[in-house]
mmCIF file of C-alpha atoms in Angstrom:
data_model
loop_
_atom_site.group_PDB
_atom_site.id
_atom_site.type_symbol
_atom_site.label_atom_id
_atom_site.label_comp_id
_atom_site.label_asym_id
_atom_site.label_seq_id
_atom_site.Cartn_x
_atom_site.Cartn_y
_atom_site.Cartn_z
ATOM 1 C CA UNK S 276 22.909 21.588 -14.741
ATOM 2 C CA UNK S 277 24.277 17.960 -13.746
ATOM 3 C CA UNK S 278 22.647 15.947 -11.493
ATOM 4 C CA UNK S 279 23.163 12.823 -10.371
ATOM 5 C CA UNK S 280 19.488 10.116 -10.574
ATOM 6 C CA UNK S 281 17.410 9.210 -7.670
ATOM 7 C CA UNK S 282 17.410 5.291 -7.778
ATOM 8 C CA UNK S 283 14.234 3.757 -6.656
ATOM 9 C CA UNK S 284 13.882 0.165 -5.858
ATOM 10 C CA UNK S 285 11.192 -1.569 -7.613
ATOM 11 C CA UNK S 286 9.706 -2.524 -3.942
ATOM 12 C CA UNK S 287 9.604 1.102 -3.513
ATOM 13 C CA UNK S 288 7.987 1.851 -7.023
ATOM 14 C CA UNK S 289 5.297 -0.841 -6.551
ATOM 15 C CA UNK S 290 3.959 0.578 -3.052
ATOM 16 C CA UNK S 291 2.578 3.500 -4.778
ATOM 17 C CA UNK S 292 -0.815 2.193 -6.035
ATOM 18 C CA UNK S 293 -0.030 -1.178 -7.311
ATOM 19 C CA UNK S 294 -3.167 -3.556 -7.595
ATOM 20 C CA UNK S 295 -3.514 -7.038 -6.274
ATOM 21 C CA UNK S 296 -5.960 -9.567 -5.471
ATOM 22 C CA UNK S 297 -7.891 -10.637 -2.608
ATOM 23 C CA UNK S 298 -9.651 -14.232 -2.348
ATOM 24 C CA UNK S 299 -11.135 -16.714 -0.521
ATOM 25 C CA UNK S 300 -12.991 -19.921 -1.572
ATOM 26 C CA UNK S 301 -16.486 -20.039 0.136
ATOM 27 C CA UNK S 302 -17.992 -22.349 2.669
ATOM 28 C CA UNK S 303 -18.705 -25.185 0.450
ATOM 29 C CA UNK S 304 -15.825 -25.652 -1.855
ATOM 30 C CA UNK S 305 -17.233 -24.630 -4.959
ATOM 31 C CA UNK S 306 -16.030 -21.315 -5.489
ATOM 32 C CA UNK S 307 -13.545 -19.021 -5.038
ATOM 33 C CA UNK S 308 -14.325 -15.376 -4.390
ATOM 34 C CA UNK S 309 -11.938 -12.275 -5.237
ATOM 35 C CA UNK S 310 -11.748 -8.904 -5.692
ATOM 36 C CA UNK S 311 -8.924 -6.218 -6.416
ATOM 37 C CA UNK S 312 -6.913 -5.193 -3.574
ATOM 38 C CA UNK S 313 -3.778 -2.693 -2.622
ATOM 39 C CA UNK S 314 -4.303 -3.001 1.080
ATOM 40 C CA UNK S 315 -3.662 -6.129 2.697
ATOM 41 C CA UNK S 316 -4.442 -8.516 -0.157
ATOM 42 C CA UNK S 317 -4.063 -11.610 2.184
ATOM 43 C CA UNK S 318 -6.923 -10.168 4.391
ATOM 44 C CA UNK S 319 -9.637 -11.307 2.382
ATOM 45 C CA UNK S 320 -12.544 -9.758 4.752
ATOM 46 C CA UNK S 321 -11.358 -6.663 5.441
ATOM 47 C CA UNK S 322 -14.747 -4.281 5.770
ATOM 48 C CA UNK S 323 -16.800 -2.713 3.039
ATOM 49 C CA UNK S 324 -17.450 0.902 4.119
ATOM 50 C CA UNK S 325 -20.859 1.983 4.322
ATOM 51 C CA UNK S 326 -22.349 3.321 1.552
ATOM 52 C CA UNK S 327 -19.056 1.376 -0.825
ATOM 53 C CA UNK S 328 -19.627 -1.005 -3.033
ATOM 54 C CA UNK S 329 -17.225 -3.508 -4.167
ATOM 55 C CA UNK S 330 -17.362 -6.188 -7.275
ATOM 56 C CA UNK S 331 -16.646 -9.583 -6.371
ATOM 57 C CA UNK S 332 -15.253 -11.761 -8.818
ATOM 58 C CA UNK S 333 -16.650 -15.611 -8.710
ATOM 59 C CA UNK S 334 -14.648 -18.518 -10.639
ATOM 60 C CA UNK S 335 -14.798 -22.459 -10.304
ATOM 61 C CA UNK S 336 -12.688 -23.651 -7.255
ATOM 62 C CA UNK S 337 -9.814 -26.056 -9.253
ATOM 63 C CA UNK S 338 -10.443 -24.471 -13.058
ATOM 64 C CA UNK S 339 -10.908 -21.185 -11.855
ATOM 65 C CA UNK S 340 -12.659 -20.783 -14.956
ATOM 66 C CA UNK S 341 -15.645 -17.737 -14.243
ATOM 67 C CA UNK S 342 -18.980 -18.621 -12.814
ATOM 68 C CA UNK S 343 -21.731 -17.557 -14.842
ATOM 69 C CA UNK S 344 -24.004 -15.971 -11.559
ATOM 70 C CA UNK S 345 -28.213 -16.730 -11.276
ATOM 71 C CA UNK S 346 -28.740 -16.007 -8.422
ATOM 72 C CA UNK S 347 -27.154 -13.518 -5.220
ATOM 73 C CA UNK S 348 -28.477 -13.008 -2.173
ATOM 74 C CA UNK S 349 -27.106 -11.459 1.098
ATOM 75 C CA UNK S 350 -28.992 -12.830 5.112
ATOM 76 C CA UNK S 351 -28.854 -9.775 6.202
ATOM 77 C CA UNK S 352 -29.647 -6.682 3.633
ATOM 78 C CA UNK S 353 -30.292 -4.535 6.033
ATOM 79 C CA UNK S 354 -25.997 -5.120 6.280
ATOM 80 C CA UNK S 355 -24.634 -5.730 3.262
ATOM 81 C CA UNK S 356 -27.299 -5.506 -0.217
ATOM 82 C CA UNK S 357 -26.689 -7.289 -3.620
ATOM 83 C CA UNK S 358 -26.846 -4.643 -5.973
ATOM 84 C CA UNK S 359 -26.529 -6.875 -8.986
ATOM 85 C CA UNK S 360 -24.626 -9.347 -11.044
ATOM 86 C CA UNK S 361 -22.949 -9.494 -14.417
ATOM 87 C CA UNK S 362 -21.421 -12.745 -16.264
ATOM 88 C CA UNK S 363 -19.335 -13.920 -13.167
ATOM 89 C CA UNK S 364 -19.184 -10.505 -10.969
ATOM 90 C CA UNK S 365 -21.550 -10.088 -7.940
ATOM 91 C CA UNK S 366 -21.444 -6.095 -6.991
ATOM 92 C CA UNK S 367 -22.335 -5.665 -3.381
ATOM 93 C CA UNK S 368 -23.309 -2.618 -1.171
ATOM 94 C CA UNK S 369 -22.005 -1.996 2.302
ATOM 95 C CA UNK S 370 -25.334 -0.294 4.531
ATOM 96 C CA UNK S 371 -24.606 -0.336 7.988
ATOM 97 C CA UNK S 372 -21.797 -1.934 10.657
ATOM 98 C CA UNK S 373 -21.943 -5.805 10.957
ATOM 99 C CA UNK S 374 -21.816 -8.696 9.354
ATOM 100 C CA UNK S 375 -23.675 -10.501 6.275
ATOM 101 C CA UNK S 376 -23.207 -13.748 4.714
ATOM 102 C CA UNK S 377 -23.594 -13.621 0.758
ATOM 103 C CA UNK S 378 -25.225 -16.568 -1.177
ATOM 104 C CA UNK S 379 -24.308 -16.960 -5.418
ATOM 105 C CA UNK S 380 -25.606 -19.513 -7.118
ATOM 106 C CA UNK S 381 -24.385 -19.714 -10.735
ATOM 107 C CA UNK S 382 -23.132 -22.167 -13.671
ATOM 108 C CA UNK S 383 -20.059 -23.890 -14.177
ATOM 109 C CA UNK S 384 -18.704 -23.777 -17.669
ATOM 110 C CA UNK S 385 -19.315 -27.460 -17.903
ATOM 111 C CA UNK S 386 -22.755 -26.401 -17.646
ATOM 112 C CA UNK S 387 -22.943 -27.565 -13.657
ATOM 113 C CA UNK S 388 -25.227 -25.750 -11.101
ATOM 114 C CA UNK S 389 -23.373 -25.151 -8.228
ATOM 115 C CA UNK S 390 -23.930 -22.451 -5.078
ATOM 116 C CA UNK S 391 -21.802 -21.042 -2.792
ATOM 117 C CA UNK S 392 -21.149 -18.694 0.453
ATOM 118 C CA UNK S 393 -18.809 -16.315 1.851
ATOM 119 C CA UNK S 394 -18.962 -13.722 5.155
ATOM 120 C CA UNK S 395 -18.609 -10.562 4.429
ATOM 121 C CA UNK S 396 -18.195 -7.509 6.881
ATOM 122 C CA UNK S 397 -19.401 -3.860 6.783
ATOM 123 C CA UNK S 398 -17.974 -0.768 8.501
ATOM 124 C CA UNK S 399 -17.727 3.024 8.928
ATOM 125 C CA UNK S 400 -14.614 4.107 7.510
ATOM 126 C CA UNK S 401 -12.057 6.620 10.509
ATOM 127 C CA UNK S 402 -9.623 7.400 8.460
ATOM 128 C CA UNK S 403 -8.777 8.890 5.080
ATOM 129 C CA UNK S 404 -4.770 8.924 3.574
ATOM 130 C CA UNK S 405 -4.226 11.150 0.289
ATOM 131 C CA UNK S 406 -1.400 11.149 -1.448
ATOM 132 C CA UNK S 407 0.354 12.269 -4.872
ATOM 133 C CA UNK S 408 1.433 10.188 -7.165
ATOM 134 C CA UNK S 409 5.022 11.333 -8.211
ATOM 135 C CA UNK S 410 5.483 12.730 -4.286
ATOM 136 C CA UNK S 411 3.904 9.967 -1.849
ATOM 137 C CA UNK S 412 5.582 11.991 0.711
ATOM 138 C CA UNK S 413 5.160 15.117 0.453
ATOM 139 C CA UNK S 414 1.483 17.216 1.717
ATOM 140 C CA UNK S 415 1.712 19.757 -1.608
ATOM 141 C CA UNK S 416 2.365 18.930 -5.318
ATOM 142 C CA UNK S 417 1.841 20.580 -8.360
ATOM 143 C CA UNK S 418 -0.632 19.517 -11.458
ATOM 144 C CA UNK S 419 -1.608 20.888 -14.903
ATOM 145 C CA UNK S 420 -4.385 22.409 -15.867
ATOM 146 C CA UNK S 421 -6.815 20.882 -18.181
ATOM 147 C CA UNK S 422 -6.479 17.457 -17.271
ATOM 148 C CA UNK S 423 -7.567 14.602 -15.272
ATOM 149 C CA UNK S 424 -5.753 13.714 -12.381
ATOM 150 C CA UNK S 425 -5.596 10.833 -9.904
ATOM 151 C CA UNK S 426 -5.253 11.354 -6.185
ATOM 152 C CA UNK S 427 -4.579 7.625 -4.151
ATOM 153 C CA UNK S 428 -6.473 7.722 -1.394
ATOM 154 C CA UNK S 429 -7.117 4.747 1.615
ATOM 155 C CA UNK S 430 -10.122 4.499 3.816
ATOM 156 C CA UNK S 431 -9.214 3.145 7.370
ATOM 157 C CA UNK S 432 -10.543 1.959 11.220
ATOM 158 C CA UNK S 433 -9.070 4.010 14.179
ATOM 159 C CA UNK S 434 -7.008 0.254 14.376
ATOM 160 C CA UNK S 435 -5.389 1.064 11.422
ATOM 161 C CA UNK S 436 -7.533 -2.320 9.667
ATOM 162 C CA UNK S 437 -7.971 -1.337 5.844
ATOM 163 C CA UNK S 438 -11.738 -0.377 4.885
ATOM 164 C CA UNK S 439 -12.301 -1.194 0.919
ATOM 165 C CA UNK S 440 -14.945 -0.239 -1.525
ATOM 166 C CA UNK S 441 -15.699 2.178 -3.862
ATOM 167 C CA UNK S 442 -18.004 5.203 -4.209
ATOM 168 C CA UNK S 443 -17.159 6.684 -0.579
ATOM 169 C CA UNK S 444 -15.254 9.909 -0.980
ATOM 170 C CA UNK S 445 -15.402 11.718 2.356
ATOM 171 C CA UNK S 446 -13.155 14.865 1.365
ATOM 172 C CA UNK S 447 -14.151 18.466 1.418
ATOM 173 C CA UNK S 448 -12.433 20.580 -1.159
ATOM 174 C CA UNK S 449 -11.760 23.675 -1.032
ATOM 175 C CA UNK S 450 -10.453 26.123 -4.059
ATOM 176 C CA UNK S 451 -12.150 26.036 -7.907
ATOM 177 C CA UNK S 452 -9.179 24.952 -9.547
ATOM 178 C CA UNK S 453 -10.127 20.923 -9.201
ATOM 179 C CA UNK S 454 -13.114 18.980 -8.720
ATOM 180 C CA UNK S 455 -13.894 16.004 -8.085
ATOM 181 C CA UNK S 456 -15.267 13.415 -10.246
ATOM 182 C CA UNK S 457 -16.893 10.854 -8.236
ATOM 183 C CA UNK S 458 -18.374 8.641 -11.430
ATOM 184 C CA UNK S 459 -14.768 8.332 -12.828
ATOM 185 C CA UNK S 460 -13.308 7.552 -9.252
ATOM 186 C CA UNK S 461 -12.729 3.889 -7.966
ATOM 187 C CA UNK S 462 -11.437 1.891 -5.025
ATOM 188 C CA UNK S 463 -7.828 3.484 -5.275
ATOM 189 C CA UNK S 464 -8.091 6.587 -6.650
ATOM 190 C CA UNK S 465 -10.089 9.929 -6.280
ATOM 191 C CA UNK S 466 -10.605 11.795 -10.193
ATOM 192 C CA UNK S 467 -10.502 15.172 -10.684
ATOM 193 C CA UNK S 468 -10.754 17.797 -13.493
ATOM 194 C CA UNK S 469 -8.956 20.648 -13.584
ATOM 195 C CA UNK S 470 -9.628 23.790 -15.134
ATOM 196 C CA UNK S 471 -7.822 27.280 -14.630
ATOM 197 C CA UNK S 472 -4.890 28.287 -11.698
ATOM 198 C CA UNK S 473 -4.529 27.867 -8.102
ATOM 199 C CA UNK S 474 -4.319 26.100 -5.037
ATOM 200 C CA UNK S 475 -6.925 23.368 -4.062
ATOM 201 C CA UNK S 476 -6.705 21.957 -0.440
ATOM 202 C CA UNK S 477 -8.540 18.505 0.573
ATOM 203 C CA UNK S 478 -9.597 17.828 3.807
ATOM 204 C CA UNK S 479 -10.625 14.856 5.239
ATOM 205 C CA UNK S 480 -14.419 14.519 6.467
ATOM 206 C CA UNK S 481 -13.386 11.967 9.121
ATOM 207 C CA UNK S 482 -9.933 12.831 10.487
ATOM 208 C CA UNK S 483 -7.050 15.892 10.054
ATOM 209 C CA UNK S 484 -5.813 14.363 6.795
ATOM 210 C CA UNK S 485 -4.946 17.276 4.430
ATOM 211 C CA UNK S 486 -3.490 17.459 1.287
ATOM 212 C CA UNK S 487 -2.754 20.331 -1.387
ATOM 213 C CA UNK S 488 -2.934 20.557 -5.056
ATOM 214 C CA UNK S 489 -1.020 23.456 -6.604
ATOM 215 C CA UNK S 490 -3.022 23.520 -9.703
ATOM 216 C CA UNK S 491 -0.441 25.476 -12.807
ATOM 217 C CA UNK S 492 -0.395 26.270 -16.641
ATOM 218 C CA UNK S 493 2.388 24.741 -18.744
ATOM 219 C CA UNK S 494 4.036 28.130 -19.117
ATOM 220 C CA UNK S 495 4.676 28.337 -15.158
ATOM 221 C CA UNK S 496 6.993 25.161 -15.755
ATOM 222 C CA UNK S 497 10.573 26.337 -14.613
ATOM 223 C CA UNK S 498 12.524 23.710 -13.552
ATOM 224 C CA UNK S 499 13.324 19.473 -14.193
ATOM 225 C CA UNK S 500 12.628 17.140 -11.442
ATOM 226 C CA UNK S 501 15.363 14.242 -10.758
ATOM 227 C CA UNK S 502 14.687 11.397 -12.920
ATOM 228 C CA UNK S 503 14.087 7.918 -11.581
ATOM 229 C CA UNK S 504 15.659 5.004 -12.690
ATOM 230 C CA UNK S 505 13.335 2.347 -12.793
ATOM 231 C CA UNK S 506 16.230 -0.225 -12.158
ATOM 232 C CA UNK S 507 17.914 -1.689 -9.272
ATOM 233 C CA UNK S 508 21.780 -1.338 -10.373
ATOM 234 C CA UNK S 509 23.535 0.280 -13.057
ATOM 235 C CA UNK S 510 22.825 0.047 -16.606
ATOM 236 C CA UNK S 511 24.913 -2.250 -18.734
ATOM 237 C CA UNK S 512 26.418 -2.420 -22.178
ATOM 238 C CA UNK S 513 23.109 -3.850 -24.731
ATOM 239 C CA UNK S 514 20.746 -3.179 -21.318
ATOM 240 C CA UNK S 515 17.693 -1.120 -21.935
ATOM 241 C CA UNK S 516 16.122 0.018 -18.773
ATOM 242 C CA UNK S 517 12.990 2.803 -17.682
ATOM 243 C CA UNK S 518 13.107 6.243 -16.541
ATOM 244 C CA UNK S 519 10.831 8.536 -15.647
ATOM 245 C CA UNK S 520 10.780 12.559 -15.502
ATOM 246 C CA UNK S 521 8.457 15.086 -14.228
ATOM 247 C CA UNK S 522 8.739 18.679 -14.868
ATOM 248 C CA UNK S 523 8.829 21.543 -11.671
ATOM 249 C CA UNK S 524 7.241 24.551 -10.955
ATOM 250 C CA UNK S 525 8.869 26.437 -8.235
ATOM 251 C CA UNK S 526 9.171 24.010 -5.621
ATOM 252 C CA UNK S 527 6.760 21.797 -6.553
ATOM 253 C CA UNK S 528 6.979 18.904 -8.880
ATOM 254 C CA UNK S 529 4.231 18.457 -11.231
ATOM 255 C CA UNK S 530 2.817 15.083 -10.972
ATOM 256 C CA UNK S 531 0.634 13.363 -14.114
ATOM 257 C CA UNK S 532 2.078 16.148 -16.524
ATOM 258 C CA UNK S 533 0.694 15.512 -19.726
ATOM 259 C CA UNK S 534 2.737 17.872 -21.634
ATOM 260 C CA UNK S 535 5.638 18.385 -24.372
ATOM 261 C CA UNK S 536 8.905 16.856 -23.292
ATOM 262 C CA UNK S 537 12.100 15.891 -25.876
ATOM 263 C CA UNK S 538 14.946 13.851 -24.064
ATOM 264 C CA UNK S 539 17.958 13.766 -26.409
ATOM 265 C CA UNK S 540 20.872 12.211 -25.921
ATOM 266 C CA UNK S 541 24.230 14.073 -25.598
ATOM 267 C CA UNK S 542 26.838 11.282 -25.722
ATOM 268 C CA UNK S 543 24.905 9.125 -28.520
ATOM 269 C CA UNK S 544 28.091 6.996 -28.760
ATOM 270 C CA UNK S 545 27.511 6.155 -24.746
ATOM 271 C CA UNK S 546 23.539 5.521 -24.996
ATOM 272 C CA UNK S 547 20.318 5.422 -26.896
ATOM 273 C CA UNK S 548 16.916 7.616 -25.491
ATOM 274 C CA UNK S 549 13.647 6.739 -26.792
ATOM 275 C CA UNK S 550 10.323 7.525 -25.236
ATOM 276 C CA UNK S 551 8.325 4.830 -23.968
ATOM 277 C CA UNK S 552 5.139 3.936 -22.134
ATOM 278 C CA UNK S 553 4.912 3.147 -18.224
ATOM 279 C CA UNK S 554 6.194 -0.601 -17.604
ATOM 280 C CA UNK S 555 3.430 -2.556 -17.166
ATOM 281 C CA UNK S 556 4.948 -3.133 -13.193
ATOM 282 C CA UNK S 557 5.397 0.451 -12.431
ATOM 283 C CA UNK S 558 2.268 0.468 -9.851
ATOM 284 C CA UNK S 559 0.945 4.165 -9.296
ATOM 285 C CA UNK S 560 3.311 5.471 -11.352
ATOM 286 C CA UNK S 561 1.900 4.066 -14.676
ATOM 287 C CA UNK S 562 -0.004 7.292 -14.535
ATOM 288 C CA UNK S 563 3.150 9.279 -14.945
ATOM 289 C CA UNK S 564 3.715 10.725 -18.621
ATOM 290 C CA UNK S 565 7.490 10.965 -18.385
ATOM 291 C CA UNK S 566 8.846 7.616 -19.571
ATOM 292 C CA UNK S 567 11.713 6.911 -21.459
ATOM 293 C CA UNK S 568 14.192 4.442 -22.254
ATOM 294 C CA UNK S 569 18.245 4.881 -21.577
ATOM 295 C CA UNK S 570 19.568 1.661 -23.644
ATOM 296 C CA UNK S 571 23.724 1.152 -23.212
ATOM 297 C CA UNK S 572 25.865 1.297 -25.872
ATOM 298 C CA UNK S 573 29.360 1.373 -24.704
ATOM 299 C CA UNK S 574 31.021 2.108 -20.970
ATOM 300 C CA UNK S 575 31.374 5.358 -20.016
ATOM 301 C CA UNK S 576 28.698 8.414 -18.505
ATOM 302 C CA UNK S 577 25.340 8.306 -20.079
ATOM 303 C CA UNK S 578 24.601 12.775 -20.644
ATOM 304 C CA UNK S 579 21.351 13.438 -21.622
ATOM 305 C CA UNK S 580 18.957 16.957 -21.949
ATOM 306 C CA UNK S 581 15.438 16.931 -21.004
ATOM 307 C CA UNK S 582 13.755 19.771 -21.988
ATOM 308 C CA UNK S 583 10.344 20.694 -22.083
ATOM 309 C CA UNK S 584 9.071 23.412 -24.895
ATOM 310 C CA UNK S 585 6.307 25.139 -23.018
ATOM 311 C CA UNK S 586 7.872 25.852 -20.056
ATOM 312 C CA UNK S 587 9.542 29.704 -19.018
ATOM 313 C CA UNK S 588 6.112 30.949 -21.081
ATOM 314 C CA UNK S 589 6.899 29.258 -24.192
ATOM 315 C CA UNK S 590 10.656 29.920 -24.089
ATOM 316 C CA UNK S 591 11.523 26.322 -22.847
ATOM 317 C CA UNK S 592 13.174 24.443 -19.819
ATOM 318 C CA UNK S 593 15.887 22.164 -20.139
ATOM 319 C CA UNK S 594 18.093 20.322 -17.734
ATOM 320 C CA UNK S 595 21.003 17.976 -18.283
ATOM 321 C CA UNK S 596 21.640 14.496 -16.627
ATOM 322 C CA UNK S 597 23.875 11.811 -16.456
ATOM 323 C CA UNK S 598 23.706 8.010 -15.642
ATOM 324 C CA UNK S 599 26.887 5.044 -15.392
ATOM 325 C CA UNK S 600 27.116 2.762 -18.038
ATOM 326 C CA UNK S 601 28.967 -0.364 -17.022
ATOM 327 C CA UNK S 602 30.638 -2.857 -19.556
#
């Protein structure tokens, strides 16, 4: 079977999941306050849900060399709490709606005492979005059992403002086949374990968000999912560029598929396949276990076989593919 690759932008590769940072320097010019961020990194105060907690980073304002923290202290605890500090990281706790202002003191690593403040807001989350990994799009995906698996997932307001934080997980789900993990679970993703066959469906707690996990055994893998091309134009002659493959069963692509794959190149004298890791800018996809490399070695069509050995119950699933090399 011949198909041709879905190209996806780099733009569109990085919106899946891809971490930034959020910062601010505080009232009185010492310090500069930050904290991972894949909504709306330039909005430094968007709310900490209730019952979230979220680690601030603190650094020198000029060096931004790290802070070593002393002291932390919120106005209003009742708000916002200080559950504790480590080295140059202040983890707060959001405890009701409003507004808190949070105090650091700490030492320079010129051995200065300086202090510092930033607002901070709390709210009730409105929203939850889930999504898969390898099909952002799509409300039902496929995973493997056995294996721990990453759902992205965004807390919201009504306004469609970003709520941040980790430790908030308001799903319900529904089916034995996954569960969640809530200690292995963060700001961006929801963790779950999965152990034998069958559908899962999360629901949101707060709106009509759903989203379904067809949960399958190696041997149920029947089919090849189009590769992506983790480049913006064709490959060239002496380019080496990423791809990425997930394996199908049924319908359903399998997303985070740990499993047995060979990709072997049928015109060697046309291009090169090794496997590879995730590109360190591949956003939510790093968690994707399909990489490989397709490096040009003279013009012409680039035919490759993907198969993987456990699929069809052990008799093995291959598909063929092809890519443009340019001179």
């Amino acid at each position: 079977m011949n198909r041709t690759h879905l190209l996806l932008t780099i733009g569109a590769l990085l919106a899946i999941g891809t971490g930034c940072t959020s910062k601010i320097t505080g009232k009185e010019g010492n310090f500069q306050f930050a904290y991972a961020a894949d909504d709306d990194p330039l909005d430094f105060n968007k709310p900490i849900a209730v019952g979230g907690r979220l680690d601030l980073r603190v650094t020198q304002v000029g060096t931004l060399k790290p802070v070593t923290l002393t002291d932390a202290s919120t106005d209003e605890p009742g708000i916002l709490s200080v559950v504790g500090t480590a080295g140059p990281v202040v983890t707060v706790q959001g405890e009701s709606d409003g507004e808190a202002e949070l105090s650091v003191e700490g030492e320079t690593l010129d051995g200065e005492l300086l202090g510092d403040r930033v607002d901070l807001q709390v709210a009730t989350p409105e929203t939850l979005a889930l999504s898969h990994t390898c099909q952002p799009q799509q409300d039902v995906a496929a995973y493997l059992t056995g294996q721990e698996v990453r759902v992205p997932y965004e807390l919201g307001l009504a306004n469609g403002r970003a709520v941040i934080g980790y430790g908030v997980y308001p799903v319900d789900v529904s089916g034995t086949a996954a569960v969640l993990d809530p200690t292995g679970s963060d700001q961006v993703w929801m963790l779950f374990d999965t152990a034998g066959t069958g559908e899962v469906g999360l629901a949101s707690q707060l709106d009509a968000e759903t989203l379904t996990m067809r949960v399958v055994a190696a041997a149920d893998i029947d089919g090849v999912a189009e590769p992506v091309a983790f480049v913006l134009e064709d490959i060239d002659v002496g380019d080496t560029n990423a791809f990425y493959v997930l394996p199908k069963a049924g319908a359903d692509t399998i997303c985070q598929a740990n499993v047995a794959k060979t990709v072997v190149a049928d015109t060697p004298d046309i291009c090169s396949i090794r496997d590879r890791q995730a590109p360190p800018d591949s956003g939510g996809l790093a968690w994707e276990y399909g990489w490989f490399d397709i490096t040009g070695v003279a013009e012409g069509t680039c035919r490759y076989t993907v198969t993987y050995p456990d699929g069809a119950d052990g008799a093995g699933v291959s598909a063929s593919f092809e890519f443009p090399i340019q001179p």
